[in-house]
Short mmCIF file of C-alpha atoms in Angstrom, two decimals:
data_model
loop_
_atom_site.label_atom_id
_atom_site.label_comp_id
_atom_site.label_asym_id
_atom_site.label_seq_id
_atom_site.Cartn_x
_atom_site.Cartn_y
_atom_site.Cartn_z
CA MET W 1 130.24 134.63 45.31
CA ALA W 2 132.05 131.96 47.40
CA SER W 3 135.82 132.43 47.52
CA CYS W 4 138.84 130.77 49.09
CA PRO W 5 139.42 132.19 52.62
CA VAL W 6 143.21 132.02 52.11
CA CYS W 7 143.86 133.68 48.74
CA LEU W 8 140.40 135.29 48.46
CA GLU W 9 140.11 134.15 44.84
CA PRO W 10 136.67 132.86 43.71
CA PHE W 11 136.29 129.08 43.70
CA SER W 12 135.90 127.33 40.34
CA ASP W 13 134.62 123.89 39.38
CA SER W 14 138.04 122.80 38.07
CA GLY W 15 141.73 123.70 38.11
CA ASP W 16 143.69 125.54 40.79
CA ARG W 17 140.59 127.09 42.40
CA LEU W 18 138.73 123.79 42.83
CA PRO W 19 137.31 123.77 46.40
CA ARG W 20 138.79 121.08 48.62
CA ALA W 21 137.46 120.18 52.06
CA PHE W 22 139.53 119.13 55.10
CA PRO W 23 138.30 116.39 57.48
CA CYS W 24 137.38 119.25 59.86
CA LEU W 25 135.01 120.40 57.05
CA HIS W 26 136.72 123.73 56.29
CA THR W 27 137.24 124.43 52.58
CA ILE W 28 140.02 126.18 50.66
CA CYS W 29 141.11 126.05 47.01
CA ALA W 30 143.36 123.33 45.55
CA ALA W 31 146.21 125.78 44.90
CA CYS W 32 146.29 126.90 48.54
CA VAL W 33 146.21 123.28 49.74
CA ASP W 34 149.30 122.58 47.61
CA THR W 35 151.02 125.76 48.85
CA LEU W 36 150.33 124.99 52.53
CA ALA W 37 151.45 121.38 52.18
CA GLY W 38 154.68 122.06 50.33
CA ALA W 39 156.36 119.81 47.80
CA PHE W 40 157.38 116.87 50.00
CA SER W 41 154.90 116.83 52.91
CA SER W 42 152.25 114.13 53.35
CA THR W 43 150.22 116.29 55.75
CA VAL W 44 148.69 119.76 55.67
CA THR W 45 147.32 122.03 58.42
CA CYS W 46 143.87 123.58 58.08
CA PRO W 47 144.41 127.37 58.05
CA THR W 48 141.12 127.95 59.89
CA CYS W 49 141.22 125.61 62.89
CA ARG W 50 144.87 124.38 62.68
CA GLN W 51 143.94 120.69 62.63
CA GLN W 52 146.40 118.54 60.73
CA ALA W 53 145.24 116.16 57.99
CA ARG W 54 146.78 113.81 55.49
CA ILE W 55 146.88 115.21 51.97
CA THR W 56 144.86 112.21 50.79
CA ASP W 57 142.05 113.14 53.23
CA VAL W 58 141.62 116.65 51.79
CA ARG W 59 138.94 115.86 49.21
CA THR W 60 137.06 117.79 46.55
CA ASN W 61 134.08 119.68 48.00
CA PHE W 62 131.53 118.29 45.55
CA ALA W 63 128.63 120.13 47.17
CA LEU W 64 130.26 123.48 46.49
CA VAL W 65 131.28 122.38 42.98
CA GLU W 66 127.63 121.66 42.22
CA GLN W 67 126.70 125.13 43.51
CA LEU W 68 129.28 126.71 41.22
CA GLN W 69 128.06 124.73 38.23
CA SER W 70 124.45 125.70 38.98
CA LEU W 71 125.51 129.33 39.26
CA ALA W 72 127.27 129.15 35.88
CA LEU W 73 124.09 127.78 34.29
CA LEU W 74 122.03 130.60 35.80
CA VAL W 75 124.46 133.22 34.53
CA SER W 76 124.55 131.73 31.04
CA ALA W 77 120.76 131.60 30.95
CA GLY W 78 120.19 135.12 32.28
CA GLY W 79 123.16 136.99 30.85
CA ASN W 80 126.02 138.66 32.72
CA GLY W 81 123.62 140.80 34.72
CA ALA W 82 122.24 137.72 36.47
CA ILE W 83 125.36 137.47 38.63
CA ALA W 84 124.32 140.59 40.54
CA THR W 85 121.22 138.83 41.87
CA LEU W 86 123.10 135.85 43.30
CA ASP W 87 124.50 136.44 46.77
CA ASP W 88 125.85 134.14 49.47
CA HIS W 89 122.37 133.43 50.84
CA THR W 90 121.28 132.18 47.43
CA LEU W 91 124.27 129.88 47.24
CA ALA W 92 123.66 128.55 50.75
CA ALA W 93 119.97 127.94 50.10
CA SER W 94 120.70 125.95 46.94
CA ALA W 95 123.36 123.74 48.56
CA PRO W 96 122.86 119.96 48.18
CA PRO W 97 122.83 117.69 51.28
CA GLN W 98 125.97 117.90 53.40
CA GLU W 99 126.68 114.19 53.01
CA ALA W 100 128.02 115.05 49.53
CA LEU W 101 130.67 117.32 51.03
CA LEU W 102 132.04 115.22 53.88
CA PRO W 103 135.57 114.13 52.99
CA LEU W 104 135.43 111.07 55.25
CA ALA W 105 132.97 108.20 54.72
CA ASP W 106 132.12 107.79 58.41
CA PRO W 107 133.25 110.84 60.40
CA HIS W 108 133.02 110.76 64.17
CA PRO W 109 130.73 113.42 65.70
CA TRP W 110 133.74 115.02 67.39
CA ASP W 111 135.64 115.33 64.08
CA VAL W 112 133.62 118.41 63.06
CA GLY W 113 135.68 121.52 63.70
CA SER W 114 134.74 125.17 64.16
CA GLN W 115 132.10 126.63 61.84
CA ASN W 116 131.06 130.16 60.89
CA MET W 117 127.27 130.12 60.75
CA TYR W 118 127.18 133.09 58.40
CA GLU W 119 129.47 131.81 55.64
CA SER W 120 127.87 130.37 52.53
CA THR W 121 130.26 127.43 52.62
CA THR W 122 129.25 126.38 56.15
CA LEU W 123 127.69 122.95 56.10
CA GLN W 124 123.98 122.92 56.65
CA ALA W 125 122.33 119.58 56.06
CA PHE W 126 124.39 116.82 57.70
CA ARG W 127 123.39 115.96 61.26
CA PHE W 128 124.35 112.96 63.37
CA PRO W 129 121.60 110.53 64.44
CA VAL W 130 121.07 109.01 67.89
CA PRO W 131 123.26 105.93 68.48
CA ALA W 132 121.20 102.80 67.82
CA SER W 133 121.74 101.51 71.38
CA GLN W 134 119.93 104.54 72.85
CA LYS W 135 116.72 104.56 70.80
CA SER W 136 114.57 102.34 73.04
CA LYS W 137 114.94 104.38 76.24
CA ASN W 138 112.06 106.22 77.91
CA GLU W 139 112.12 110.01 77.98
CA ILE W 140 113.48 110.47 81.53
CA GLU W 141 116.31 107.96 81.03
CA TRP W 142 116.94 109.36 77.57
CA GLU W 143 117.42 112.98 78.72
CA SER W 144 119.99 111.88 81.31
CA ASP W 145 121.87 109.58 78.94
CA ARG W 146 121.70 112.19 76.18
CA ARG W 147 123.51 114.72 78.37
CA ALA W 148 126.25 112.18 79.12
CA ILE W 149 126.73 111.36 75.43
CA LEU W 150 126.83 115.01 74.37
CA TRP W 151 129.22 115.98 77.18
CA ASP W 152 131.55 113.18 76.00
CA TRP W 153 131.27 114.24 72.35
CA GLY W 154 131.81 117.90 73.27
CA ARG W 155 134.90 117.11 75.32
CA ARG W 156 136.42 115.05 72.52
CA ARG W 157 135.60 117.70 69.93
CA GLU W 158 137.25 120.47 71.93
CA GLU W 159 140.31 118.33 72.58
CA ARG W 160 140.71 117.85 68.82
CA MET W 161 140.09 121.54 68.08
CA HIS W 162 142.55 122.90 70.67
CA ARG W 163 145.71 124.10 68.94
CA PRO W 164 149.13 123.74 70.58
CA PRO W 165 150.49 124.64 73.02
CA ARG W 166 147.90 122.99 75.25
CA CYS W 167 148.88 125.13 78.25
CA LEU W 168 147.36 128.24 76.64
CA MET W 169 143.72 129.14 76.06
CA ASP W 170 142.58 128.69 72.46
CA GLN W 171 140.07 131.28 71.25
CA MET W 172 138.64 128.71 68.81
CA VAL W 173 137.51 126.54 71.74
CA SER W 174 134.81 127.62 74.20
CA GLY W 175 136.12 125.47 77.05
CA GLY W 176 132.56 124.61 78.07
CA GLY W 177 132.53 121.20 76.44
CA TYR W 178 129.09 121.71 74.89
CA TYR W 179 128.44 119.69 71.74
CA PRO W 180 126.63 121.93 69.20
CA PRO W 181 122.97 120.85 68.83
CA ARG W 182 123.08 122.04 65.19
CA LEU W 183 125.08 118.88 64.45
CA LEU W 184 122.30 116.60 65.78
CA ASP W 185 119.32 115.35 63.80
CA SER W 186 115.73 115.50 65.06
CA SER W 187 115.86 112.02 66.63
CA TRP W 188 117.71 113.58 69.58
CA LEU W 189 114.81 115.88 70.45
CA THR W 190 111.64 115.19 72.39
CA PRO W 191 108.36 116.30 70.77
CA ARG W 192 108.30 119.36 73.05
CA GLU W 193 111.87 120.32 72.08
CA GLN W 194 111.15 119.83 68.38
CA ALA W 195 108.13 122.14 68.71
CA MET W 196 110.41 124.77 70.26
CA VAL W 197 112.86 124.43 67.34
CA ASP W 198 110.00 124.82 64.86
CA GLN W 199 108.87 128.05 66.55
CA LEU W 200 112.41 129.44 66.70
CA GLU W 201 112.97 128.69 63.01
CA VAL W 202 110.00 130.88 62.15
CA LEU W 203 111.40 133.74 64.23
CA LEU W 204 114.91 133.30 62.78
CA HIS W 205 113.84 132.84 59.18
CA ASP W 206 115.39 136.11 57.94
CA THR W 207 118.87 135.04 59.13
CA HIS W 208 118.93 132.36 56.39
CA HIS W 209 120.44 130.02 58.99
CA ALA W 210 117.32 129.36 61.05
CA GLY W 211 117.74 125.58 61.34
CA ASN W 212 121.23 125.71 62.83
CA LEU W 213 120.63 128.74 65.06
CA ALA W 214 117.34 127.38 66.42
CA ARG W 215 118.99 124.11 67.44
CA ASP W 216 121.95 125.85 69.06
CA MET W 217 119.57 127.97 71.15
CA LEU W 218 118.45 124.73 72.85
CA THR W 219 121.94 124.17 74.30
CA PRO W 220 121.05 125.20 77.90
CA LEU W 221 117.98 122.93 77.81
CA LEU W 222 119.77 119.87 76.42
CA PHE W 223 122.64 120.22 78.91
CA ASP W 224 120.36 121.15 81.83
CA VAL W 225 122.20 124.44 82.39
CA ASP W 226 120.52 126.99 84.66
CA VAL W 227 120.76 130.32 82.83
CA ARG W 228 119.67 133.44 84.71
CA ILE W 229 119.79 136.99 83.46
CA VAL W 230 120.11 139.66 86.14
CA LEU W 231 119.11 143.19 85.15
CA ASP W 232 120.64 145.79 87.41
#
């Protein structure tokens, strides 16, 4: 069952254990938000990625609340023993669209912080579309301009994610400046690339995170990176 990563207590659909999401999209319980913020502070630091946010921007994670309410209905319908059949994969598969979870109405693509692909609370559905000004380009121009856009987004994202002091390496940041393809919708992909994603999703089905992992595996292709494996 999903639990707060700070206090490790199970989330609930009300009260102190109500899940609340930071602008970086990480989620902890309401009690831990209050504890981290303190009595007189107007800001709070995300315990996962260390990004600061205003208290007013740490909103209820309604997507997770709906999961918890659905779980409660299943348990009440099937008896106490039903809880044993509901694991994190079940919760993740039943999650509503990510738009319901985003704490900001119009987040920038580079506002999304670090994500653990194997946590049930990791966002799955929300992906950013191609900017309207880029949609009429031919494929050759598009692939070049796409790289430039994604390099810019990746650089901005890593700058936001990097925790102080800036002079030190941050293990939460790759340093490569690659923007994660899992955060892009299908309008970014050519028909050939979409076919590759479809094939990878079949192969990765048993991971329960096939959509995100398949897109991320296209990173070298989207950024035109020459990857060579040397077997000695």
